[in-house]
Structure formats: structure tokens, C-alpha cells
mmCIF file of C-alpha atoms and ligand atoms in Angstrom:
data_model
loop_
_atom_site.group_PDB
_atom_site.id
_atom_site.type_symbol
_atom_site.label_atom_id
_atom_site.label_comp_id
_atom_site.label_asym_id
_atom_site.label_seq_id
_atom_site.Cartn_x
_atom_site.Cartn_y
_atom_site.Cartn_z
ATOM 1 C CA MET W 278 0.000 0.000 0.000
ATOM 2 C CA LYS W 279 2.852 2.402 0.847
ATOM 3 C CA ARG W 280 4.447 1.870 -2.553
ATOM 4 C CA VAL W 281 1.191 2.623 -4.314
ATOM 5 C CA GLY W 282 0.867 5.817 -2.272
ATOM 6 C CA ARG W 283 4.266 7.081 -3.370
ATOM 7 C CA VAL W 284 3.409 6.524 -6.984
ATOM 8 C CA ILE W 285 -0.026 8.094 -6.801
ATOM 9 C CA VAL W 286 0.971 11.334 -5.071
ATOM 10 C CA PRO W 287 3.526 12.520 -7.670
ATOM 11 C CA LEU W 288 1.159 11.382 -10.425
ATOM 12 C CA VAL W 289 -1.669 13.492 -9.016
ATOM 13 C CA LEU W 290 0.639 16.496 -8.623
ATOM 14 C CA SER W 291 1.941 16.269 -12.162
ATOM 15 C CA VAL W 292 -1.561 15.939 -13.597
ATOM 16 C CA LEU W 293 -2.657 19.020 -11.643
ATOM 17 C CA LEU W 294 0.340 21.135 -12.693
ATOM 18 C CA ALA W 295 0.705 20.087 -16.315
ATOM 19 C CA PRO W 296 -2.080 22.168 -17.840
ATOM 20 C CA LEU W 297 -1.001 25.257 -15.895
ATOM 21 C CA GLY W 298 2.582 25.309 -17.159
ATOM 22 C CA SER W 299 4.774 27.440 -14.956
ATOM 23 C CA PRO W 300 2.642 30.192 -13.425
ATOM 24 C CA SER W 301 5.602 32.390 -12.495
ATOM 25 C CA LEU W 302 7.039 32.318 -16.013
ATOM 26 C CA ARG W 303 3.653 33.138 -17.512
ATOM 27 C CA ALA W 304 3.339 36.178 -15.235
ATOM 28 C CA GLN W 305 6.811 37.277 -16.316
ATOM 29 C CA GLU W 306 5.918 36.899 -19.984
ATOM 30 C CA LEU W 307 3.065 39.364 -19.579
ATOM 31 C CA ARG W 308 5.317 42.002 -18.100
ATOM 32 C CA VAL W 309 7.204 42.860 -21.274
ATOM 33 C CA ARG W 310 7.841 46.021 -23.225
ATOM 34 C CA ARG W 311 7.134 46.216 -26.923
ATOM 35 C CA GLN W 312 9.751 47.841 -29.143
ATOM 36 C CA VAL W 313 8.149 50.506 -31.293
ATOM 37 C CA ARG W 314 10.164 50.606 -34.500
ATOM 38 C CA ILE W 315 10.125 54.150 -35.840
ATOM 39 C CA PRO W 316 13.674 55.262 -36.626
ATOM 40 C CA ASP W 317 15.579 58.192 -35.161
ATOM 41 C CA ILE W 318 16.349 61.036 -37.553
ATOM 42 C CA PRO W 319 19.700 62.823 -38.013
ATOM 43 C CA GLY W 320 20.517 64.778 -34.854
ATOM 44 C CA TYR W 321 17.469 63.655 -32.895
ATOM 45 C CA GLN W 322 15.990 60.667 -31.091
ATOM 46 C CA THR W 323 12.414 59.816 -32.026
ATOM 47 C CA LEU W 324 10.609 59.570 -28.670
ATOM 48 C CA LYS W 325 7.098 58.130 -28.452
ATOM 49 C CA CYS W 326 4.898 60.136 -26.085
ATOM 50 C CA ASP W 327 1.285 60.496 -24.970
ATOM 51 C CA PHE W 328 0.550 63.911 -23.461
ATOM 52 C CA HIS W 329 -3.145 63.391 -22.683
ATOM 53 C CA ILE W 330 -4.112 60.733 -20.118
ATOM 54 C CA HIS W 331 -6.828 60.555 -17.455
ATOM 55 C CA THR W 332 -7.003 58.630 -14.191
ATOM 56 C CA VAL W 333 -9.525 58.162 -11.369
ATOM 57 C CA PHE W 334 -8.449 61.612 -10.143
ATOM 58 C CA SER W 335 -10.835 63.101 -12.715
ATOM 59 C CA ASP W 336 -13.139 61.063 -14.985
ATOM 60 C CA GLY W 337 -10.802 58.155 -15.787
ATOM 61 C CA SER W 338 -11.265 54.635 -14.458
ATOM 62 C CA VAL W 339 -7.649 53.665 -13.810
ATOM 63 C CA TRP W 340 -5.343 54.192 -10.845
ATOM 64 C CA PRO W 341 -2.377 56.406 -11.848
ATOM 65 C CA ASN W 342 0.508 53.921 -11.421
ATOM 66 C CA VAL W 343 -1.200 51.585 -13.916
ATOM 67 C CA ARG W 344 -0.902 54.340 -16.539
ATOM 68 C CA ALA W 345 2.889 54.194 -16.229
ATOM 69 C CA GLU W 346 2.928 50.401 -16.597
ATOM 70 C CA GLU W 347 0.594 50.442 -19.623
ATOM 71 C CA ALA W 348 2.757 53.001 -21.406
ATOM 72 C CA TRP W 349 5.983 51.184 -20.597
ATOM 73 C CA ARG W 350 4.602 47.908 -21.953
ATOM 74 C CA GLU W 351 3.392 49.639 -25.114
ATOM 75 C CA GLY W 352 6.907 50.955 -25.778
ATOM 76 C CA LEU W 353 6.327 54.622 -24.985
ATOM 77 C CA ASP W 354 9.124 56.840 -23.668
ATOM 78 C CA ALA W 355 7.075 59.510 -21.867
ATOM 79 C CA ILE W 356 3.537 60.260 -20.711
ATOM 80 C CA ALA W 357 1.788 63.231 -19.172
ATOM 81 C CA ILE W 358 -0.970 62.674 -16.616
ATOM 82 C CA THR W 359 -3.574 65.340 -17.405
ATOM 83 C CA ASP W 360 -6.664 65.057 -15.236
ATOM 84 C CA HIS W 361 -9.397 67.678 -15.524
ATOM 85 C CA ILE W 362 -9.149 70.630 -13.170
ATOM 86 C CA GLU W 363 -12.833 71.618 -13.316
ATOM 87 C CA TYR W 364 -14.480 68.241 -13.944
ATOM 88 C CA GLN W 365 -14.256 66.011 -10.848
ATOM 89 C CA PRO W 366 -17.057 63.420 -11.113
ATOM 90 C CA HIS W 367 -15.401 61.136 -8.511
ATOM 91 C CA ALA W 368 -15.246 63.865 -5.875
ATOM 92 C CA ASP W 369 -17.624 61.959 -3.554
ATOM 93 C CA ASP W 370 -15.206 59.010 -3.499
ATOM 94 C CA LEU W 371 -11.836 60.687 -3.925
ATOM 95 C CA PRO W 372 -10.957 64.157 -2.627
ATOM 96 C CA THR W 373 -10.002 66.685 -5.303
ATOM 97 C CA LYS W 374 -6.186 66.727 -5.316
ATOM 98 C CA HIS W 375 -4.888 68.068 -8.593
ATOM 99 C CA ASN W 376 -1.283 66.911 -8.079
ATOM 100 C CA ARG W 377 -2.018 63.472 -6.636
ATOM 101 C CA ALA W 378 -2.297 61.427 -9.863
ATOM 102 C CA PHE W 379 1.133 62.599 -11.007
ATOM 103 C CA GLU W 380 2.618 61.922 -7.566
ATOM 104 C CA ILE W 381 1.361 58.325 -7.680
ATOM 105 C CA ALA W 382 2.321 57.636 -11.297
ATOM 106 C CA LYS W 383 5.811 59.156 -11.194
ATOM 107 C CA PRO W 384 7.584 56.707 -8.809
ATOM 108 C CA HIS W 385 6.346 53.745 -10.866
ATOM 109 C CA GLY W 386 7.537 55.461 -14.051
ATOM 110 C CA ASP W 387 10.913 56.095 -12.406
ATOM 111 C CA GLN W 388 11.272 52.402 -11.575
ATOM 112 C CA LEU W 389 10.602 51.459 -15.190
ATOM 113 C CA GLY W 390 12.607 54.245 -16.826
ATOM 114 C CA LEU W 391 9.455 55.847 -18.228
ATOM 115 C CA ILE W 392 9.248 59.649 -18.068
ATOM 116 C CA VAL W 393 6.094 60.874 -16.289
ATOM 117 C CA ILE W 394 5.250 64.548 -16.772
ATOM 118 C CA ARG W 395 2.987 66.650 -14.549
ATOM 119 C CA GLY W 396 0.020 68.072 -16.418
ATOM 120 C CA SER W 397 -3.599 69.197 -16.134
ATOM 121 C CA GLU W 398 -6.566 69.663 -18.452
ATOM 122 C CA VAL W 399 -8.163 73.105 -18.209
ATOM 123 C CA THR W 400 -11.758 72.219 -19.021
ATOM 124 C CA ARG W 401 -13.903 75.142 -20.154
ATOM 125 C CA ALA W 402 -16.772 75.849 -22.537
ATOM 126 C CA MET W 403 -15.869 76.827 -26.102
ATOM 127 C CA PRO W 404 -14.100 79.162 -26.528
ATOM 128 C CA PRO W 405 -11.425 78.320 -25.506
ATOM 129 C CA GLY W 406 -12.601 74.712 -24.878
ATOM 130 C CA HIS W 407 -10.204 72.214 -23.317
ATOM 131 C CA LEU W 408 -6.471 72.891 -23.085
ATOM 132 C CA ASN W 409 -3.708 70.775 -21.595
ATOM 133 C CA ALA W 410 -0.790 72.303 -19.755
ATOM 134 C CA VAL W 411 2.210 69.976 -19.359
ATOM 135 C CA PHE W 412 5.537 70.409 -17.562
ATOM 136 C CA LEU W 413 3.773 72.136 -14.682
ATOM 137 C CA THR W 414 5.492 72.505 -11.324
ATOM 138 C CA SER W 415 2.104 72.400 -9.545
ATOM 139 C CA SER W 416 -1.435 71.911 -10.845
ATOM 140 C CA GLU W 417 -3.139 73.677 -7.916
ATOM 141 C CA PRO W 418 -2.693 77.290 -9.179
ATOM 142 C CA LEU W 419 -4.677 76.336 -12.307
ATOM 143 C CA ASP W 420 -7.858 75.938 -10.238
ATOM 144 C CA THR W 421 -9.219 79.452 -10.822
ATOM 145 C CA VAL W 422 -12.594 81.043 -11.550
ATOM 146 C CA GLU W 423 -11.504 82.645 -14.821
ATOM 147 C CA TRP W 424 -9.938 80.496 -17.530
ATOM 148 C CA ARG W 425 -7.585 83.326 -18.474
ATOM 149 C CA ASP W 426 -6.125 83.229 -14.950
ATOM 150 C CA SER W 427 -5.715 79.471 -15.181
ATOM 151 C CA LEU W 428 -3.742 79.624 -18.418
ATOM 152 C CA GLU W 429 -1.663 82.514 -17.162
ATOM 153 C CA ALA W 430 -0.801 80.465 -14.061
ATOM 154 C CA ALA W 431 0.349 77.650 -16.367
ATOM 155 C CA ARG W 432 2.393 80.025 -18.530
ATOM 156 C CA LYS W 433 4.107 81.449 -15.435
ATOM 157 C CA GLN W 434 5.253 77.926 -14.574
ATOM 158 C CA GLY W 435 6.827 77.578 -18.018
ATOM 159 C CA ALA W 436 4.252 75.002 -19.111
ATOM 160 C CA PHE W 437 3.748 73.885 -22.693
ATOM 161 C CA ILE W 438 0.060 74.500 -23.488
ATOM 162 C CA PHE W 439 -1.994 72.939 -26.273
ATOM 163 C CA TRP W 440 -5.590 72.881 -27.500
ATOM 164 C CA ASN W 441 -7.270 69.500 -27.091
ATOM 165 C CA HIS W 442 -9.656 67.809 -29.553
ATOM 166 C CA PRO W 443 -10.529 71.058 -31.419
ATOM 167 C CA GLY W 444 -13.310 69.342 -33.405
ATOM 168 C CA TRP W 445 -14.802 67.324 -30.535
ATOM 169 C CA THR W 446 -18.535 66.905 -31.170
ATOM 170 C CA GLY W 447 -19.246 67.762 -27.505
ATOM 171 C CA GLN W 448 -18.220 71.340 -28.295
ATOM 172 C CA GLN W 449 -18.406 71.387 -32.113
ATOM 173 C CA PRO W 450 -21.646 69.526 -32.929
ATOM 174 C CA ASP W 451 -20.756 69.079 -36.622
ATOM 175 C CA GLY W 452 -17.263 67.814 -35.746
ATOM 176 C CA VAL W 453 -15.644 70.723 -37.590
ATOM 177 C CA ALA W 454 -13.000 72.618 -35.634
ATOM 178 C CA ARG W 455 -13.407 76.409 -35.470
ATOM 179 C CA TRP W 456 -10.757 78.947 -34.596
ATOM 180 C CA TYR W 457 -12.010 81.707 -32.297
ATOM 181 C CA PRO W 458 -10.474 85.139 -31.634
ATOM 182 C CA GLU W 459 -9.772 83.846 -28.107
ATOM 183 C CA HIS W 460 -7.342 81.292 -29.566
ATOM 184 C CA GLY W 461 -5.493 84.001 -31.479
ATOM 185 C CA ALA W 462 -5.218 85.968 -28.233
ATOM 186 C CA LEU W 463 -3.816 82.892 -26.466
ATOM 187 C CA VAL W 464 -1.095 82.562 -29.129
ATOM 188 C CA ASP W 465 -0.270 86.263 -28.754
ATOM 189 C CA ARG W 466 0.014 85.893 -24.965
ATOM 190 C CA ASP W 467 2.352 82.870 -25.211
ATOM 191 C CA GLN W 468 -0.387 80.646 -23.764
ATOM 192 C CA LEU W 469 -0.902 78.334 -26.756
ATOM 193 C CA HIS W 470 1.984 76.374 -28.251
ATOM 194 C CA GLY W 471 0.481 73.222 -29.744
ATOM 195 C CA ILE W 472 -2.692 71.582 -31.011
ATOM 196 C CA GLU W 473 -4.096 68.061 -31.115
ATOM 197 C CA VAL W 474 -4.379 67.194 -34.796
ATOM 198 C CA ILE W 475 -5.197 63.677 -33.594
ATOM 199 C CA ASN W 476 -7.234 62.909 -30.463
ATOM 200 C CA ALA W 477 -8.095 59.251 -29.824
ATOM 201 C CA ARG W 478 -9.305 57.910 -33.208
ATOM 202 C CA SER W 479 -10.204 61.331 -34.659
ATOM 203 C CA TYR W 480 -8.182 63.419 -37.121
ATOM 204 C CA TYR W 481 -8.966 67.129 -37.449
ATOM 205 C CA PRO W 482 -7.804 68.479 -40.837
ATOM 206 C CA GLU W 483 -8.673 72.060 -39.793
ATOM 207 C CA ALA W 484 -6.403 71.735 -36.772
ATOM 208 C CA HIS W 485 -3.694 70.340 -39.041
ATOM 209 C CA ARG W 486 -3.970 73.429 -41.261
ATOM 210 C CA TRP W 487 -3.797 75.802 -38.255
ATOM 211 C CA ALA W 488 -0.748 74.012 -36.863
ATOM 212 C CA LEU W 489 1.067 74.867 -40.106
ATOM 213 C CA GLU W 490 -0.324 78.398 -40.499
ATOM 214 C CA LYS W 491 0.117 79.484 -36.883
ATOM 215 C CA ASP W 492 3.276 77.526 -36.095
ATOM 216 C CA LEU W 493 1.787 75.274 -33.405
ATOM 217 C CA ALA W 494 3.300 71.911 -32.489
ATOM 218 C CA ILE W 495 1.450 68.975 -34.093
ATOM 219 C CA LEU W 496 0.240 66.545 -31.430
ATOM 220 C CA GLY W 497 -1.486 63.156 -31.434
ATOM 221 C CA ASN W 498 -2.670 61.883 -28.055
ATOM 222 C CA SER W 499 -4.928 59.169 -26.662
ATOM 223 C CA ASP W 500 -7.071 61.154 -24.160
ATOM 224 C CA ILE W 501 -7.537 57.720 -22.639
ATOM 225 C CA HIS W 502 -10.042 57.234 -19.798
ATOM 226 C CA ALA W 503 -10.493 53.424 -19.706
ATOM 227 C CA PRO W 504 -7.786 50.769 -19.238
ATOM 228 C CA LEU W 505 -5.634 50.829 -22.393
ATOM 229 C CA ASN W 506 -6.676 47.388 -23.598
ATOM 230 C CA LEU W 507 -10.364 48.265 -23.535
ATOM 231 C CA ASP W 508 -9.777 50.869 -26.260
ATOM 232 C CA TYR W 509 -6.683 49.557 -28.079
ATOM 233 C CA ASP W 510 -5.661 46.006 -28.939
ATOM 234 C CA ALA W 511 -2.057 46.748 -28.073
ATOM 235 C CA ARG W 512 -1.012 43.076 -28.263
ATOM 236 C CA ASP W 513 -2.267 42.713 -31.817
ATOM 237 C CA GLY W 514 -0.609 45.478 -33.812
ATOM 238 C CA ASP W 515 -2.949 48.245 -32.662
ATOM 239 C CA HIS W 516 -1.544 51.195 -30.745
ATOM 240 C CA ARG W 517 -2.752 54.333 -29.035
ATOM 241 C CA PRO W 518 -2.212 57.608 -30.914
ATOM 242 C CA THR W 519 1.110 59.093 -29.899
ATOM 243 C CA THR W 520 3.143 62.226 -30.388
ATOM 244 C CA LEU W 521 6.569 61.627 -31.851
ATOM 245 C CA VAL W 522 9.025 64.051 -30.299
ATOM 246 C CA PHE W 523 12.368 64.648 -32.018
ATOM 247 C CA ALA W 524 14.537 65.306 -28.992
ATOM 248 C CA LYS W 525 18.263 65.866 -28.501
ATOM 249 C CA ASP W 526 18.267 63.157 -25.829
ATOM 250 C CA ASP W 527 15.752 61.124 -23.840
ATOM 251 C CA SER W 528 15.435 63.494 -20.864
ATOM 252 C CA PRO W 529 12.323 65.434 -19.753
ATOM 253 C CA GLU W 530 14.109 68.720 -20.464
ATOM 254 C CA ALA W 531 14.929 67.603 -24.024
ATOM 255 C CA ILE W 532 11.254 66.711 -24.591
ATOM 256 C CA ARG W 533 10.173 70.113 -23.316
ATOM 257 C CA GLU W 534 12.725 71.869 -25.541
ATOM 258 C CA ALA W 535 11.577 69.894 -28.596
ATOM 259 C CA LEU W 536 7.904 70.708 -27.920
ATOM 260 C CA PHE W 537 8.581 74.444 -27.758
ATOM 261 C CA ALA W 538 10.725 74.112 -30.920
ATOM 262 C CA ARG W 539 7.759 72.375 -32.677
ATOM 263 C CA ARG W 540 9.815 69.246 -33.449
ATOM 264 C CA THR W 541 6.875 66.828 -33.313
ATOM 265 C CA ALA W 542 4.674 64.581 -35.443
ATOM 266 C CA ALA W 543 1.442 62.715 -34.759
ATOM 267 C CA TYR W 544 1.277 58.921 -35.145
ATOM 268 C CA SER W 545 -2.112 57.195 -35.247
ATOM 269 C CA GLY W 546 -2.984 53.834 -36.757
ATOM 270 C CA ASN W 547 -0.862 53.785 -39.871
ATOM 271 C CA LEU W 548 -0.830 57.543 -40.313
ATOM 272 C CA LEU W 549 2.061 59.919 -39.626
ATOM 273 C CA ILE W 550 1.344 63.643 -39.667
ATOM 274 C CA GLY W 551 4.139 66.183 -39.638
ATOM 275 C CA LYS W 552 6.479 68.420 -41.553
ATOM 276 C CA GLU W 553 8.580 67.053 -44.398
ATOM 277 C CA GLU W 554 11.794 67.793 -42.478
ATOM 278 C CA PHE W 555 10.771 65.035 -40.011
ATOM 279 C CA LEU W 556 8.744 62.585 -42.104
ATOM 280 C CA ARG W 557 11.193 62.305 -45.003
ATOM 281 C CA PRO W 558 14.134 61.200 -42.836
ATOM 282 C CA ILE W 559 11.845 58.723 -41.036
ATOM 283 C CA PHE W 560 10.766 57.230 -44.365
ATOM 284 C CA GLU W 561 14.289 57.175 -45.781
ATOM 285 C CA ALA W 562 15.693 55.551 -42.643
ATOM 286 C CA SER W 563 12.864 52.976 -42.714
ATOM 287 C CA ILE W 564 13.203 51.683 -46.252
ATOM 288 C CA GLU W 565 15.971 50.331 -48.407
ATOM 289 C CA VAL W 566 15.739 49.353 -52.061
ATOM 290 C CA LEU W 567 17.681 46.081 -51.904
ATOM 291 C CA THR W 568 17.803 45.616 -55.682
ATOM 292 C CA PRO W 569 18.151 49.080 -57.245
ATOM 293 C CA ALA W 570 19.562 47.529 -60.419
ATOM 294 C CA VAL W 571 17.486 44.866 -62.185
ATOM 295 C CA THR W 572 17.464 43.124 -65.540
ATOM 296 C CA ALA W 573 14.377 42.530 -67.677
ATOM 297 C CA LYS W 574 13.661 41.385 -71.199
ATOM 298 C CA GLN W 575 11.843 43.593 -73.688
ATOM 299 C CA GLY W 576 8.170 43.039 -72.942
ATOM 300 C CA GLY W 577 9.118 41.268 -69.704
ATOM 301 C CA GLN W 578 9.172 41.920 -65.961
ATOM 302 C CA ALA W 579 11.616 42.311 -63.106
ATOM 303 C CA TRP W 580 11.069 42.271 -59.365
ATOM 304 C CA VAL W 581 12.425 44.995 -57.173
ATOM 305 C CA GLN W 582 12.875 44.182 -53.486
ATOM 306 C CA ILE W 583 12.181 46.986 -50.993
ATOM 307 C CA ARG W 584 12.718 46.395 -47.291
ATOM 308 C CA ASN W 585 10.786 48.312 -44.647
ATOM 309 C CA ASP W 586 12.489 48.200 -41.236
ATOM 310 C CA SER W 587 9.744 50.048 -39.364
ATOM 311 C CA ASP W 588 6.358 49.438 -37.745
ATOM 312 C CA VAL W 589 4.704 51.770 -40.267
ATOM 313 C CA ARG W 590 3.064 50.198 -43.315
ATOM 314 C CA TYR W 591 3.801 52.618 -46.148
ATOM 315 C CA GLU W 592 1.164 53.108 -48.845
ATOM 316 C CA LEU W 593 2.545 54.575 -52.071
ATOM 317 C CA ASN W 594 0.552 55.864 -55.007
ATOM 318 C CA GLY W 595 1.911 56.949 -58.377
ATOM 319 C CA GLY W 596 4.196 54.909 -60.619
ATOM 320 C CA GLY W 597 3.150 54.800 -64.241
ATOM 321 C CA SER W 598 5.427 54.555 -67.272
ATOM 322 C CA VAL W 599 8.763 56.340 -67.613
ATOM 323 C CA GLU W 600 11.108 55.748 -70.602
ATOM 324 C CA GLY W 601 9.558 52.420 -71.439
ATOM 325 C CA VAL W 602 9.679 51.165 -67.832
ATOM 326 C CA SER W 603 6.408 50.849 -65.937
ATOM 327 C CA ALA W 604 5.699 50.509 -62.225
ATOM 328 C CA PRO W 605 2.410 49.749 -60.435
ATOM 329 C CA GLU W 606 0.121 52.590 -59.421
ATOM 330 C CA ASP W 607 -0.235 51.274 -55.858
ATOM 331 C CA VAL W 608 2.666 49.925 -53.842
ATOM 332 C CA VAL W 609 2.388 48.722 -50.251
ATOM 333 C CA LEU W 610 5.537 48.346 -48.170
ATOM 334 C CA SER W 611 4.456 46.141 -45.278
ATOM 335 C CA ALA W 612 5.884 46.867 -41.829
ATOM 336 C CA ASN W 613 9.027 44.905 -40.947
ATOM 337 C CA ARG W 614 8.960 43.060 -44.278
ATOM 338 C CA THR W 615 10.633 43.030 -47.690
ATOM 339 C CA SER W 616 8.157 43.628 -50.506
ATOM 340 C CA LEU W 617 8.405 42.638 -54.174
ATOM 341 C CA VAL W 618 7.425 45.334 -56.650
ATOM 342 C CA ALA W 619 6.857 44.291 -60.279
ATOM 343 C CA ILE W 620 8.556 46.482 -62.895
ATOM 344 C CA GLY W 621 7.512 46.054 -66.530
ATOM 345 C CA VAL W 622 9.496 46.808 -69.673
ATOM 346 C CA ASP W 623 7.669 47.701 -72.908
ATOM 347 C CA GLU W 624 8.258 45.521 -75.959
ATOM 348 C CA VAL W 625 9.602 48.481 -77.917
ATOM 349 C CA THR W 626 12.110 49.661 -75.289
ATOM 350 C CA GLU W 627 15.636 49.705 -76.739
ATOM 351 C CA PRO W 628 18.073 47.219 -75.197
ATOM 352 C CA GLY W 629 20.621 48.817 -72.854
ATOM 353 C CA VAL W 630 20.722 50.318 -69.385
ATOM 354 C CA VAL W 631 18.068 52.881 -68.512
ATOM 355 C CA ARG W 632 17.932 54.904 -65.298
ATOM 356 C CA VAL W 633 14.406 55.849 -64.283
ATOM 357 C CA GLU W 634 12.881 57.943 -61.517
ATOM 358 C CA LEU W 635 9.385 56.688 -60.822
ATOM 359 C CA PRO W 636 7.262 59.313 -59.048
ATOM 360 C CA TYR W 637 5.259 58.251 -55.995
ATOM 361 C CA THR W 638 3.445 59.851 -53.102
ATOM 362 C CA VAL W 639 3.495 58.173 -49.693
ATOM 363 C CA ASP W 640 -0.173 58.678 -48.876
ATOM 364 C CA ASN W 641 0.011 57.859 -45.163
ATOM 365 C CA LEU W 642 2.808 60.361 -44.483
ATOM 366 C CA LEU W 643 0.697 63.501 -44.374
ATOM 367 C CA LEU W 644 2.509 66.840 -44.818
ATOM 368 C CA GLU W 645 -0.719 68.863 -44.974
ATOM 369 C CA PRO W 646 -4.385 67.859 -45.264
ATOM 370 C CA GLY W 647 -4.708 65.677 -48.368
ATOM 371 C CA THR W 648 -1.001 65.908 -49.310
ATOM 372 C CA GLY W 649 1.351 62.984 -48.844
ATOM 373 C CA LEU W 650 5.149 62.849 -48.988
ATOM 374 C CA PRO W 651 6.593 62.856 -52.539
ATOM 375 C CA TYR W 652 9.121 60.092 -53.208
ATOM 376 C CA GLU W 653 11.016 59.042 -56.317
ATOM 377 C CA LEU W 654 11.825 55.376 -56.749
ATOM 378 C CA VAL W 655 15.150 55.419 -58.570
ATOM 379 C CA LEU W 656 16.027 52.269 -60.525
ATOM 380 C CA GLU W 657 18.570 51.133 -63.053
ATOM 381 C CA VAL W 658 16.991 48.691 -65.487
ATOM 382 C CA GLU W 659 19.087 46.673 -67.893
ATOM 383 C CA VAL W 660 16.871 45.886 -70.847
ATOM 384 C CA VAL W 661 17.877 42.781 -72.784
ATOM 385 C CA PRO W 662 16.480 41.652 -76.152
ATOM 386 C CA ALA W 663 13.343 39.551 -75.924
ATOM 387 C CA GLU W 664 14.795 36.613 -77.908
ATOM 388 C CA GLU W 665 17.701 36.028 -75.507
HETATM 389 ZN ZN1 ZN N 221 -11.113 67.292 -23.028
HETATM 390 ZN ZN1 ZN N 222 -9.076 64.795 -21.751
#
């Protein structure tokens, strides 16, 4: 009987444990950081940031330290906690403490090497609507009767101030952003430095236009209220909208300097929005034409290999026929893949080497509303006689 007992006990244990695997390793596997692959550009690091995040300390449903962990796992470099000053729907359960969310999130960010920035959302009727102030030294002085006093208090602290969701249907019923004289006055008083061209899943072309016309930093932020994974399938290629900051290093001060210098772009879904001086080097550092010289028969085809070493799927439109060499109208360069692009040679093209520049536009790299980044695919095609 004793012998049977010894056999049965380990058997029972192994049967119980087998389907579970190793619980501690599984927990460890969940606590990983994704690497966001968007290249640096000459002279600057490309930092991935979200400057608009809510917690339970206003109308969010997440405790602040979780915000730091979510962002770290998603591969972000910096976040700002920006709870509403004026809108405190949890006040019966949590006392109004405008600095508390930052104070809770920051130590967890420090442990992970994630930058956490102190911010607040000034939440007023339109105009001026909602504005975030980030890089505050204290949020308390922003709790004023008059919104002008609130923004002046932020300016005095050296904060970077931007207009949130300018076309939000809560304040613009038709979803069209409108610029009010009050916003012009804010720019004149050094109280408006940036604008959300992207907020959550919305893109505001009017805001994009103003960013260019009025020299405001282009921002794309999540404005997240729920746990990240309720709104974004971050484990399956989806990501929250982020602001790319082109910073001299990865310090808070370098981020602040880059924001005031307007060295930013918005990144949402597969879309990048920004000036050509930032988007072109990102594109050029992402892709490489592996076979810039190809051989094709008259009336035949050749395959050009283009590698894309980034997380952005580039969508090109253009092509056509140049000097007897034709390229497809639509070209997709899948993220982190090498794509084959078919090049055709007309039957009547003379044998010999021809150098062609095939004009494309990268539609998802948006320089201004409706205008993508121009790009020329340069190839050397050796045309050989059809009978060989
Ligand atoms: Zn808001
Ligand atoms: Zn908000």
C-alpha cells in the first residue's frame, strides 16, 4: 500500500500542474515592453509620447501607477498625466487633489525608466474649450474662476500649453474645428503652443492646417479614460495615438525643448502627420531598395525588393510609365517586411541600361491635409532583347 501511495501522489501532482505550465514564467511573460520601431532622424531621437491621459483623479477609471505600466509595456518613452481641473465626477469618493495622480504615477515610471510629466486639463466651454498644460510645477494654481487666470498660471510655470480635440462633437456639434479670436489671443500671450491634430481615433484636418499656419506643435494623443486594452488592442498590432518628439536626448528637459521648438509629429494607426523635415528622414531611414539595379527582357518583368524596417506600413501611389519602364500605381511596403514590386518593360524599349525615376506619393505620411510625402523610386533597369 505504501508503494502505491508514493506513486499516486507525484502522479496526481503532475496531472494538476501540467495544464497550468509554470505560473511564475507566464506572469513574467506578460510584463514585457514592446519595441516601437520608428527610426531616429539625423541629430534627434524619435521619442514616443502620450501627453493626454486621465485617471480616477478626474473622470478616468484607472489608478495612476497603472498608466505608467501600460505606457511602458506599449513601448512609450514619456507620458503626461492630465486630469481635468474643473471636472471632478469622482469627488464623492476621492478628494479633489490636482497633483495626486502625477505623484502616484511618477515613482512607478521612475522604476521602469518611463518619463512621467505633470500636467492638467483646463476644461472650459468653447471658446477656448479644453487645453492641456504639461511640464507644470504644480497643478493647484490652475484651479481658478476665470480660464484666463488658469492659463496665465500655467504660462508662469513655463508650461507647454496645447488645445485638445478642437473638433470634438461635444463642443463642435458638426465635428468641424473652429478657430475663435480667443485662440489668437492665447497665441499672442504665449499661452498656446500646440494643437491636437489627432485625439483618440479622430483626425482634425482644420487643426492640421492651423498648426502649419500658426506655427503650433502637431500633437497626437490618446485622451484615454479606460484601461488601455479596452480601447486599443495593443497586443495585436494596434496602438494608441502618440506624439513623436524629435529630442536631442531622452530626458524630460529635451522633450520640453523639442515641444517648444515644434519638433513633433502625430502617429495614429498607420498615419504619420508632420512636416517634411521630419517625415522624409523617417521614411528614408525605414526603407531600403535592396535591388536598385534589375534586368528585364523587352516586354518582360523584373522584381524589385524593398525592405521596410519600421512598424509603419507605407502606402505609395503613383508609378506609371517612364522611358519604357512601368511601375504599379499602388505599392504597399508592409511593416518589418521586404516587398516585391513588379517592374515592366515595354516591348519596344531599346536594349541597354536605362535609369528611371518613378514618381510616388506616400499617402500615409501627411505633410498637410490631403497631401502625402513625394518620393522618387530610382532604378537602373538593364533591358535585354526579348529573344535572348
Ligand atoms: Zn477634453
Ligand atoms: Zn481629456
